[in-house]
Coordinates of C-alpha atoms and ligand atoms in Angstrom, one line a residue:
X166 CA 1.5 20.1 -22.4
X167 CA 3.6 20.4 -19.1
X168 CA 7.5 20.6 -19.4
X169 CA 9.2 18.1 -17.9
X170 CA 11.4 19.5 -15.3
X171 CA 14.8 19.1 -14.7
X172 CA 16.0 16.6 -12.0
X173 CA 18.2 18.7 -9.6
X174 CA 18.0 15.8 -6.6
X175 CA 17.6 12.5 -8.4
X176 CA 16.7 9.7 -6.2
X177 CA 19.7 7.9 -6.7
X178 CA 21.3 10.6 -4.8
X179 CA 18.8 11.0 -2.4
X180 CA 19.7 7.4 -1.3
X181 CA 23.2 7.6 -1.4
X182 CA 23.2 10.9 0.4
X183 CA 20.7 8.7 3.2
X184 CA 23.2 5.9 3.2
X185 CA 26.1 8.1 4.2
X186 CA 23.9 9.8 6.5
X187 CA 22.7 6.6 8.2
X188 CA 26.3 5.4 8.8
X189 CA 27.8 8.1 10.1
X190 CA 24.7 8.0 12.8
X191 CA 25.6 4.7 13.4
X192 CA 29.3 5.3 13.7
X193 CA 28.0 8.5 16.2
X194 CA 25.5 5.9 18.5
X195 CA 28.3 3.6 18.5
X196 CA 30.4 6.5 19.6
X197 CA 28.0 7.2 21.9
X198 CA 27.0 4.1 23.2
X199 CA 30.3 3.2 24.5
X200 CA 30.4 6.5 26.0
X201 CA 27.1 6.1 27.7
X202 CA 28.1 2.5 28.7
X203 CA 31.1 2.6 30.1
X204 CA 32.3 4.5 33.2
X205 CA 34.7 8.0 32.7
X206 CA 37.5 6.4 34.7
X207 CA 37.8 3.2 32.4
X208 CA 37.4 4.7 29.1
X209 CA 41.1 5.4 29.1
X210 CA 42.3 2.3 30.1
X211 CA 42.4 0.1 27.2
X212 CA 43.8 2.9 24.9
X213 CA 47.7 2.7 24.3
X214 CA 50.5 -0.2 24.9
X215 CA 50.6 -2.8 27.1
X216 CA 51.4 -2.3 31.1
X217 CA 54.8 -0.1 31.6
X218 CA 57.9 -2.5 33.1
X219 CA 58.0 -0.1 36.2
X220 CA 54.2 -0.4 36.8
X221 CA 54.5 -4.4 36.7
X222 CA 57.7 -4.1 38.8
X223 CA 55.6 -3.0 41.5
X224 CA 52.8 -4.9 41.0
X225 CA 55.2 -8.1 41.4
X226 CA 56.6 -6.8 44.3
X227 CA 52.9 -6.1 46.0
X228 CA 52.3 -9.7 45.1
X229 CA 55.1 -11.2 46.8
X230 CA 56.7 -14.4 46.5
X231 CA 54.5 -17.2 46.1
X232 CA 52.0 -14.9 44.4
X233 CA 49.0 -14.0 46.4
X234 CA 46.2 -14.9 44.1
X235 CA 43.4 -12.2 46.7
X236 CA 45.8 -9.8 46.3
X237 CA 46.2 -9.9 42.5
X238 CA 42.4 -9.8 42.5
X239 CA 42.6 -6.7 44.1
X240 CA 44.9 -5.3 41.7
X241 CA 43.3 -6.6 39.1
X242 CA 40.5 -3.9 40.0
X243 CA 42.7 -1.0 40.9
X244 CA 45.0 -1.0 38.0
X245 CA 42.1 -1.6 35.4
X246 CA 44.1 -4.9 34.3
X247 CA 43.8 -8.3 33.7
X248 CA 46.4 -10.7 35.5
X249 CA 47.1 -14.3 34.7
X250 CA 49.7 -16.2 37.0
X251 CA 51.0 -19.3 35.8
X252 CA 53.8 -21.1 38.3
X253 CA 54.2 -24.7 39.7
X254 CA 51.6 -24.4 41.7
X255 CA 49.7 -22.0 40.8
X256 CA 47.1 -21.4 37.8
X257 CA 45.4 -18.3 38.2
X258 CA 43.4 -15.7 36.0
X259 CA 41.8 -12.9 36.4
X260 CA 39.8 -13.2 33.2
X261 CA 40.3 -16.9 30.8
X262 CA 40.5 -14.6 27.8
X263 CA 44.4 -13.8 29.1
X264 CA 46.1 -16.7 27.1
X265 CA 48.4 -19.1 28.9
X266 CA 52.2 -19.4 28.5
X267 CA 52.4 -21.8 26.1
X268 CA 49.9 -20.7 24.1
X269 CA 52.1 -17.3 23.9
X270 CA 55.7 -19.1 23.5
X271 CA 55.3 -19.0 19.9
X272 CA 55.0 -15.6 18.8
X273 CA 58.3 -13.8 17.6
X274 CA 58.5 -11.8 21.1
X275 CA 59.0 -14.3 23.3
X276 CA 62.1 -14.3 25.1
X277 CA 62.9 -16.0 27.9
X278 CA 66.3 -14.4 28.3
X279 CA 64.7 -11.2 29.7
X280 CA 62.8 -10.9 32.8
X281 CA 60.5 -8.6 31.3
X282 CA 59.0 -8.9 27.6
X283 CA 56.3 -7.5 25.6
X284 CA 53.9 -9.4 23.3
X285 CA 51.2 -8.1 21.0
X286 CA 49.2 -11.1 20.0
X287 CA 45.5 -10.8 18.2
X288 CA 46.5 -7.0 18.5
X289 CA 46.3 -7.0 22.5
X290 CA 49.3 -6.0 24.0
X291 CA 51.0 -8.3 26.9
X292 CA 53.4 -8.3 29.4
X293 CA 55.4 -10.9 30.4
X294 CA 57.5 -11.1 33.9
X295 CA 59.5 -14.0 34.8
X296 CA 59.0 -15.3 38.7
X297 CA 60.1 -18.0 40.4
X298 CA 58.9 -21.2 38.7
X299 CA 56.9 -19.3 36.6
X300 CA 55.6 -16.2 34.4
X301 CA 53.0 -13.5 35.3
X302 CA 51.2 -11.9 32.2
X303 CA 49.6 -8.6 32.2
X304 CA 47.5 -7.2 29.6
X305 CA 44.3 -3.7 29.9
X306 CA 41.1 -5.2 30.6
X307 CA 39.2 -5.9 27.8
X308 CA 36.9 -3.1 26.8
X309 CA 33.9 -5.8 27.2
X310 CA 34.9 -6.0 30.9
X311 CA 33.5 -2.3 31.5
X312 CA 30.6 -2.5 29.6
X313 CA 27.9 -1.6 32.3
X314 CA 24.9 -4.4 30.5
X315 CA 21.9 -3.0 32.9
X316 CA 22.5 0.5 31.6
X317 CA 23.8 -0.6 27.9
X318 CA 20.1 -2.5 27.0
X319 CA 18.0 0.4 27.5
X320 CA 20.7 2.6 25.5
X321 CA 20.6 0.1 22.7
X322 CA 17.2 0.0 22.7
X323 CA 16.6 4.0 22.7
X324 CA 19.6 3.6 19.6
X325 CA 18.2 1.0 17.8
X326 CA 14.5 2.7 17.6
X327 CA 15.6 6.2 17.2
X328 CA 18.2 5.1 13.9
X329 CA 14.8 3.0 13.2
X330 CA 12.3 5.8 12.9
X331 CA 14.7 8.2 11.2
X332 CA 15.3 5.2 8.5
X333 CA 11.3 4.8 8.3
X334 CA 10.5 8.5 8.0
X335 CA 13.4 9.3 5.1
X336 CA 12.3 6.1 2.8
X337 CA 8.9 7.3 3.4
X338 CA 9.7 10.8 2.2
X339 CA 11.4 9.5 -0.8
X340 CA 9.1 7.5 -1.8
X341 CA 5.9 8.8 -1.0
X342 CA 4.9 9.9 -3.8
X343 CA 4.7 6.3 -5.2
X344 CA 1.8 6.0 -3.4
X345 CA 0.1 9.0 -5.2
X346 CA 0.8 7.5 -9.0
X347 CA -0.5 4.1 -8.0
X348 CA -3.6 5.7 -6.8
X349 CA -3.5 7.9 -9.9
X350 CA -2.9 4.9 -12.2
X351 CA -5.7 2.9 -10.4
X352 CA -7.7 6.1 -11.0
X353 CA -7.1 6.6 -14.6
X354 CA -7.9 2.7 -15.2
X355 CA -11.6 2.9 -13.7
X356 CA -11.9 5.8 -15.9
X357 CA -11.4 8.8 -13.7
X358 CA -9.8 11.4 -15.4
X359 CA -10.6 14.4 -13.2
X360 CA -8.0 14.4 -10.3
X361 CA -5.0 16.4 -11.0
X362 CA -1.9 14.3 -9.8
X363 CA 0.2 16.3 -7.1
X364 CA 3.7 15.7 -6.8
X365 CA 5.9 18.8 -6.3
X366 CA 9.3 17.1 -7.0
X367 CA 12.6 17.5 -9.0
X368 CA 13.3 14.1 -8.7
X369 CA 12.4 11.1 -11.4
X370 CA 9.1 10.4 -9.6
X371 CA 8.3 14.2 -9.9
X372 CA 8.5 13.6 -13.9
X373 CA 7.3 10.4 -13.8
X374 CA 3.9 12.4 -12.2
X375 CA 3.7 14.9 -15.2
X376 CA 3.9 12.5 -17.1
X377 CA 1.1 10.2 -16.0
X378 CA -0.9 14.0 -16.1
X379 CA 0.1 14.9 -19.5
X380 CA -1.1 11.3 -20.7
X381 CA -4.3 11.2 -18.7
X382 CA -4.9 15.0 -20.2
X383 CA -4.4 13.1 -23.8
X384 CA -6.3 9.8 -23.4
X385 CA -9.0 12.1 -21.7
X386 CA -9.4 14.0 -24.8
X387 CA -9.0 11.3 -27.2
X388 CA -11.9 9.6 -25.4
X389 CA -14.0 12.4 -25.9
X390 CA -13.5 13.4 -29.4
X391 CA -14.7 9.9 -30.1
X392 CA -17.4 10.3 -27.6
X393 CA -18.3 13.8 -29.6
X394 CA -18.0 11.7 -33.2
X395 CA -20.6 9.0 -31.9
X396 CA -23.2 11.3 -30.7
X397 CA -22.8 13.9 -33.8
X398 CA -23.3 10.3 -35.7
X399 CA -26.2 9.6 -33.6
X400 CA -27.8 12.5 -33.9
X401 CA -27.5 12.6 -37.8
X402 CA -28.9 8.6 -38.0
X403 CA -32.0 9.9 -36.6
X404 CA -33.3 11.5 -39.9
X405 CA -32.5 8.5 -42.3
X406 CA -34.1 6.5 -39.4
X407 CA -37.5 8.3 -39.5
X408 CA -37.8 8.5 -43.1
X409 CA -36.8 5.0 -43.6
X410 CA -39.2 3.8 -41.2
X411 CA -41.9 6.3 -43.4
X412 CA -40.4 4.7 -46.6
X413 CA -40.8 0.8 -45.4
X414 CA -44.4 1.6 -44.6
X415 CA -45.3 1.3 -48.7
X416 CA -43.6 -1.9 -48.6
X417 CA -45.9 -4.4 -50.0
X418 CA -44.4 -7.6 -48.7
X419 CA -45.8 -7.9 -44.9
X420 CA -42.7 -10.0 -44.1
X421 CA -40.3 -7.8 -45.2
X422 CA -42.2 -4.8 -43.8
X423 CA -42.0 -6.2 -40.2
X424 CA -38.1 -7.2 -40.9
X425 CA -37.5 -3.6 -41.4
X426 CA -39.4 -1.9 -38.6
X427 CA -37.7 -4.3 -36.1
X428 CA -34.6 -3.5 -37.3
X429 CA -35.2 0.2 -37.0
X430 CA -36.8 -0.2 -33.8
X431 CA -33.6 -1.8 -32.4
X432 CA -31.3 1.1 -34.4
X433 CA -33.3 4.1 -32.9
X434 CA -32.8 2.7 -29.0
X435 CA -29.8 2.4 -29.5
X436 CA -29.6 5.7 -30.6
X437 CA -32.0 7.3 -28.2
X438 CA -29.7 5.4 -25.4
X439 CA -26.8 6.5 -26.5
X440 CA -28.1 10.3 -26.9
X441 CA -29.9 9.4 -23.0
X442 CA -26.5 8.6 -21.7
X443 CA -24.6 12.1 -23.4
X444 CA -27.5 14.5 -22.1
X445 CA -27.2 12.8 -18.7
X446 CA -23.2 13.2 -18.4
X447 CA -23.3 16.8 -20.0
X448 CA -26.2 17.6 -17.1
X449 CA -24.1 16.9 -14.2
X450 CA -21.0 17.6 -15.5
X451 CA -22.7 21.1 -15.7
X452 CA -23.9 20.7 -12.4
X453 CA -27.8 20.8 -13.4
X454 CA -29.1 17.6 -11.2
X455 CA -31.7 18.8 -9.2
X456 CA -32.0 16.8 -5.9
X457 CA -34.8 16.4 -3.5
X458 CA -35.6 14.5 -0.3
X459 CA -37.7 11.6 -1.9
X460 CA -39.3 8.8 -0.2
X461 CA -37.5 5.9 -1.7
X462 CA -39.6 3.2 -0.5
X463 CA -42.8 4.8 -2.7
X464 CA -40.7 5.6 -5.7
X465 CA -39.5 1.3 -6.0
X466 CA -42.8 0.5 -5.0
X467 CA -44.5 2.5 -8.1
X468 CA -41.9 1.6 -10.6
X469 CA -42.4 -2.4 -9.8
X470 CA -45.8 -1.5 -10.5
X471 CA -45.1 -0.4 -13.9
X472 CA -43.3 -3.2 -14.8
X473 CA -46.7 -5.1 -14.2
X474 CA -44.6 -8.2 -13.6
X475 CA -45.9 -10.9 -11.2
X476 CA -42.0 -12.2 -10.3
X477 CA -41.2 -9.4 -8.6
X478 CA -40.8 -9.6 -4.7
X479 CA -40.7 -6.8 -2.7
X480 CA -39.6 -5.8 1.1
X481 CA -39.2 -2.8 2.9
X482 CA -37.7 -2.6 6.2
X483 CA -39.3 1.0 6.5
X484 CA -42.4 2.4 5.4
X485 CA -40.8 5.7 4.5
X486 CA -37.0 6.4 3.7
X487 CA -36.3 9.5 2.9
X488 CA -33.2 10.1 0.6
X489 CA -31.9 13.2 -1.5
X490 CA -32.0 12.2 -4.9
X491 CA -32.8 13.1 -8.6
X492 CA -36.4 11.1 -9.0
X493 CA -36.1 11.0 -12.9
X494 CA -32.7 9.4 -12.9
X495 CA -33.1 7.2 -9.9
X496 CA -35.7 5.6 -11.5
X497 CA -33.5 5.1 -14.7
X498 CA -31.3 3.6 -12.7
X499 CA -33.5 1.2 -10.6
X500 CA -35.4 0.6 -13.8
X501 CA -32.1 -0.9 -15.8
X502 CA -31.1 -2.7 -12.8
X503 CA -34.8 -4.7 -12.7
X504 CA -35.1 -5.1 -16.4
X505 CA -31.7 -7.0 -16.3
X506 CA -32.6 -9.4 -13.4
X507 CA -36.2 -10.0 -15.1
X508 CA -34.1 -10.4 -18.7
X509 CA -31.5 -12.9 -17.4
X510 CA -33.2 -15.1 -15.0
X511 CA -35.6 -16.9 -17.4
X512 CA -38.8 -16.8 -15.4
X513 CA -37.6 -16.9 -11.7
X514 CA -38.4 -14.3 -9.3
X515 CA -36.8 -11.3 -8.8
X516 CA -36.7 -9.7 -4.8
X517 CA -36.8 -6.2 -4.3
X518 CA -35.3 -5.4 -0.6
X519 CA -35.0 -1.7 0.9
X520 CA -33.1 -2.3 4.2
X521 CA -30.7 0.2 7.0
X522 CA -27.0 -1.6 7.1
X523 CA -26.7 -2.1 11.0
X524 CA -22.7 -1.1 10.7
X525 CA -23.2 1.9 9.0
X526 CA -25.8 3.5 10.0
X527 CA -26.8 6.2 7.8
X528 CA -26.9 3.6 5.0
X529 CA -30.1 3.0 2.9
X530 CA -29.6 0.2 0.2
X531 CA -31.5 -1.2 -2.3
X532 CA -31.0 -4.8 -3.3
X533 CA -31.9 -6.5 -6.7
X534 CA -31.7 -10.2 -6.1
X535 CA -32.5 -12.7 -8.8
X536 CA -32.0 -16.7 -9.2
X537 CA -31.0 -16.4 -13.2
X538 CA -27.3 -17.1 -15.2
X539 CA -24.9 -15.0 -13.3
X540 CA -22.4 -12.7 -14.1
X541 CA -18.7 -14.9 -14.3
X542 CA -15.9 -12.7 -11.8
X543 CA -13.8 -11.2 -14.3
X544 CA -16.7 -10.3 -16.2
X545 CA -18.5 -8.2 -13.3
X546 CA -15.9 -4.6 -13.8
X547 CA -16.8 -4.6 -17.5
X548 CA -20.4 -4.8 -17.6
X549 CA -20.7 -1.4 -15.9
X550 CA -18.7 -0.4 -19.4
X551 CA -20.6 1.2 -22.4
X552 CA -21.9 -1.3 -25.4
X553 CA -20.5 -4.5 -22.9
X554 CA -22.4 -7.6 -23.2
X555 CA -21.5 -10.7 -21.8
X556 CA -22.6 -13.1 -24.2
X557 CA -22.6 -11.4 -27.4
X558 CA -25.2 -14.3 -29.1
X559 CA -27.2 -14.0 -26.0
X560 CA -28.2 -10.6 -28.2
X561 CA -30.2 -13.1 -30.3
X562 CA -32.4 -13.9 -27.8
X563 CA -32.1 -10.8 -25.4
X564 CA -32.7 -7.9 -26.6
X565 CA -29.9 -5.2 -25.4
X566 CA -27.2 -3.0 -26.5
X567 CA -25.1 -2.9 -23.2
X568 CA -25.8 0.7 -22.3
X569 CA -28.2 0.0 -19.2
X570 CA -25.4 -0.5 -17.0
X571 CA -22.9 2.4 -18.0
X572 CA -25.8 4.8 -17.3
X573 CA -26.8 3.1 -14.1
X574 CA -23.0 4.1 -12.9
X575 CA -23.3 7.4 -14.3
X576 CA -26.7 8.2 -12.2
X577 CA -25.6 6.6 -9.2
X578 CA -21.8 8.2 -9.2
X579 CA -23.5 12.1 -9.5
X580 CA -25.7 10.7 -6.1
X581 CA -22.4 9.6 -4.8
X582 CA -24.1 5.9 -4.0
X583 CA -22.1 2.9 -4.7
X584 CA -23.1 -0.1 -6.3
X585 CA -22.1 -3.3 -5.4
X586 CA -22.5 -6.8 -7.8
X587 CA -22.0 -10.0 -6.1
X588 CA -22.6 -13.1 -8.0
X589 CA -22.3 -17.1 -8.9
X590 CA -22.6 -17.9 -12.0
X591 CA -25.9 -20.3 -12.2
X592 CA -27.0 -19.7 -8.9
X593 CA -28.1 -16.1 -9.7
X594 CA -26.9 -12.1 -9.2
X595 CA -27.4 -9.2 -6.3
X596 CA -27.0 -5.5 -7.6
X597 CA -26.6 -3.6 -4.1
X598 CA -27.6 0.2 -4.7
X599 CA -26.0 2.2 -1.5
X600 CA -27.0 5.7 -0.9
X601 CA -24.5 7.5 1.6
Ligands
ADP708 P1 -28.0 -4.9 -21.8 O1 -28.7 -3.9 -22.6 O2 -27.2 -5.8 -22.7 O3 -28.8 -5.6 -20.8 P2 -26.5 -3.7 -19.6 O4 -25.5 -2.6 -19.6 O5 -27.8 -3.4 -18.9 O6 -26.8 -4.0 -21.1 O7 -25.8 -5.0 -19.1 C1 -24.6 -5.4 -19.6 C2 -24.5 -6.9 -19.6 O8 -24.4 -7.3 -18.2 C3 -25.7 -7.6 -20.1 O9 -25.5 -7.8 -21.5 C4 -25.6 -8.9 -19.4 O10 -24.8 -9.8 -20.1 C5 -25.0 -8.6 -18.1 N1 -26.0 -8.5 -17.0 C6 -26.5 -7.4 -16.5 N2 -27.4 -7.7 -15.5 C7 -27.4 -9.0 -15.4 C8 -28.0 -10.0 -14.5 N3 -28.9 -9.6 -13.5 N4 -27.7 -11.3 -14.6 C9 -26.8 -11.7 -15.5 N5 -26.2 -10.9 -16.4 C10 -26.4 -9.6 -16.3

């Protein structure tokens, strides 16, 4: 058993710490961005109070009396200020976000008494000077007014992405790993129990990983301590099979005698299958399959002529494909495969078809086609599993104990071929045998 470790960085905190990280990078490119956007000379200008009364007594004096709208322009952009001037006569902004008089006459500051006033109103500061006939109100440009937009795009764009692919990269690291135990449980489901899951982490998905190890180590041995009790079973029914079968030879009812050697018949292939399928696993678990280059286009060709079965079509597109394989086993497997589309297609035919796949080039595959019952969707993952039959009273009428298949995946996962069902159910069923 594997201790559980201790969770030193959970992933709670993991997050939080990336939250406070993230902001304060955002806080930083904001920082920055306004730095890179807007010129040295300006940054200044919109910090601190509104415009000095000496400063706007000269600017009213430069103005002169009428106020010269050009020249205020010009002002405007030496002083880093915005001007509004507001007489009889004249209406006159240097930006429309300065407000007019009246719309500043309410706040508390107002004061007409003075010739000079301040005003903070939306928390801009203002100035107010009385003219003739009139007021002029100065207020610092508006930080927007010095944002440079051709160089601030390309600096929000570099911002945006970078903040981006550092946000994509941490989640990634935190929770890569859930990648791994879905893959691991997906694993463990199809019945893989080999592949030690890999996640060196003190956080809850770390433990969360030992734990789906320490479980696959348990359900891997529970599976085969059962496997072990139904082969030492098997093994053991073998005598009282033989000498029963000896002992319902001096049966003197001929009806009865038959009863009991079908019966026995059926009991000891089911046990020779089941023993078949053990000596198979144990061989290539050890590592004792032999493989050798064999011609697969002969060895199909001579077992469809030991099935002696007139249904059978078969097409090559090669007259020799050679493929490294274990003949014996190979022929198990191809053998099941037939036997099935003979047994549950009634008497339709059955093709046979060796063929290259065009995409993948070093593909040879082997198709099984026949016309019979098909196999129902959710019904096609579970046939490849030990003793499953579909139609459990089909047993009646076909003989089977639902082992065929399991072995056929057994044989063809130690040749590292694939096979592939595809079927509709009372059109018919294609077992595709791929060897890589
Ligand atoms: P069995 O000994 O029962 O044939 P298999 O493991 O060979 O056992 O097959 C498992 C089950 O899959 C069969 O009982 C049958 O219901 C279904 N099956 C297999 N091949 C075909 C096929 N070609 N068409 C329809 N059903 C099939």
């Amino acid at each position: 058993m594997q201790s559980r470790k201790k969770i030193r960085f959970s992933i709670f905190l993991k997050l939080i710490l990336l939250i406070v990280v993230f902001i304060a990078l955002v806080n930083f490119a904001i920082g920055f961005f306004i730095r890179f956007s807007i010129s040295k000379e300006h940054l200044g200008s919109f910090r601190g109070g509104p415009p000095p009364p000496p400063f706007i007594g000269h600017v009213l004096k430069e103005l002169g009396t009428p106020p010269d709208t050009s020249k205020a322009k010009a002002l405007c952009g030496e002083f880093n200020t915005n001007i509004r001037i507001e007489t009889q006569n004249i209406k006159w902004t240097s930006d429309p976000d300065v407000p007019e008089i009246d719309d500043l006459r309410d706040e508390k500051a107002f004061d007409e008494t003075k010739d000079i006033f301040m005003i903070d109103k939306n928390r801009r500061p203002f100035s107010v000077a009385k003219i003739e006939n009139g007021f002029v109100i100065f207020t610092p440009r508006f930080p927007r007014d010095y944002i440079n937009f051709e160089k601030a795009i390309p600096a929000i764009i570099v911002i945006v992405t970078v903040l981006c692919t550092l946000l994509y990269f941490s989640l990634r690291w935190i929770f890569g790993p859930v990648r791994k135990l879905s893959e691991a449980v997906n694993q463990i489901s199809s019945g893989n129990f080999d592949a030690e899951l890999d996640v060196r982490r003190n956080d809850e998905l770390g433990n969360l990983a030992n734990s789906i190890n320490e479980m696959k180590q348990s359900i891997s041995e529970m599976i085969k301590s059962k496997e072990t009790l139904l082969i030492d079973v098997s093994h053991e029914l073998r005598s009282p099979l033989t000498r029963i079968k000896i002992a319902a030879e001096f049966i003197g009812d001929e009806k009865v005698r038959t009863t009991i050697r079908e019966d026995v018949a059926e009991m000891e292939a089911m046990v020779t299958g089941l023993l078949e399928t053990y000596r198979m696993r144990n061989a290539s678990e050890n590592g004792t399959v032999s493989m050798q280059q064999t011609d697969i286009v002969e060895l199909t060709k001579n077992l469809i002529r030991k099935f002696e079965n007139s249904r059978i079509n078969f097409k090559s597109e090669f007259d020799k494909r050679y493929v490294s394989l274990n003949k014996e086993r190979i022929e198990i497997a191809l053998r099941n495969i037939i036997d099935n589309a003979l047994k549950y297609s009634d008497s339709k035919s059955v093709d046979i078809n060796i063929f290259e796949n065009t995409a993948m080039k070093s593909k040879t595959n082997v198709l099984i086609k026949d016309y019979g019952k098909g196999i129902e969707k959710e019904e096609i993952e579970k046939i490849f599993e030990p003793f499953y039959r579909i139609d459990k009273s089909r047993g009646k009428k076909i003989s089977g104990y639902g082992l065929g298949l399991s072995l056929v995946k057994k044989i063809l996962n130690d040749h590292k071929a694939e096979i592939v069902v595809n079927s509709t159910p009372g059109s018919g069923t294609e077992f595709l045998v791929i060897f890589k």
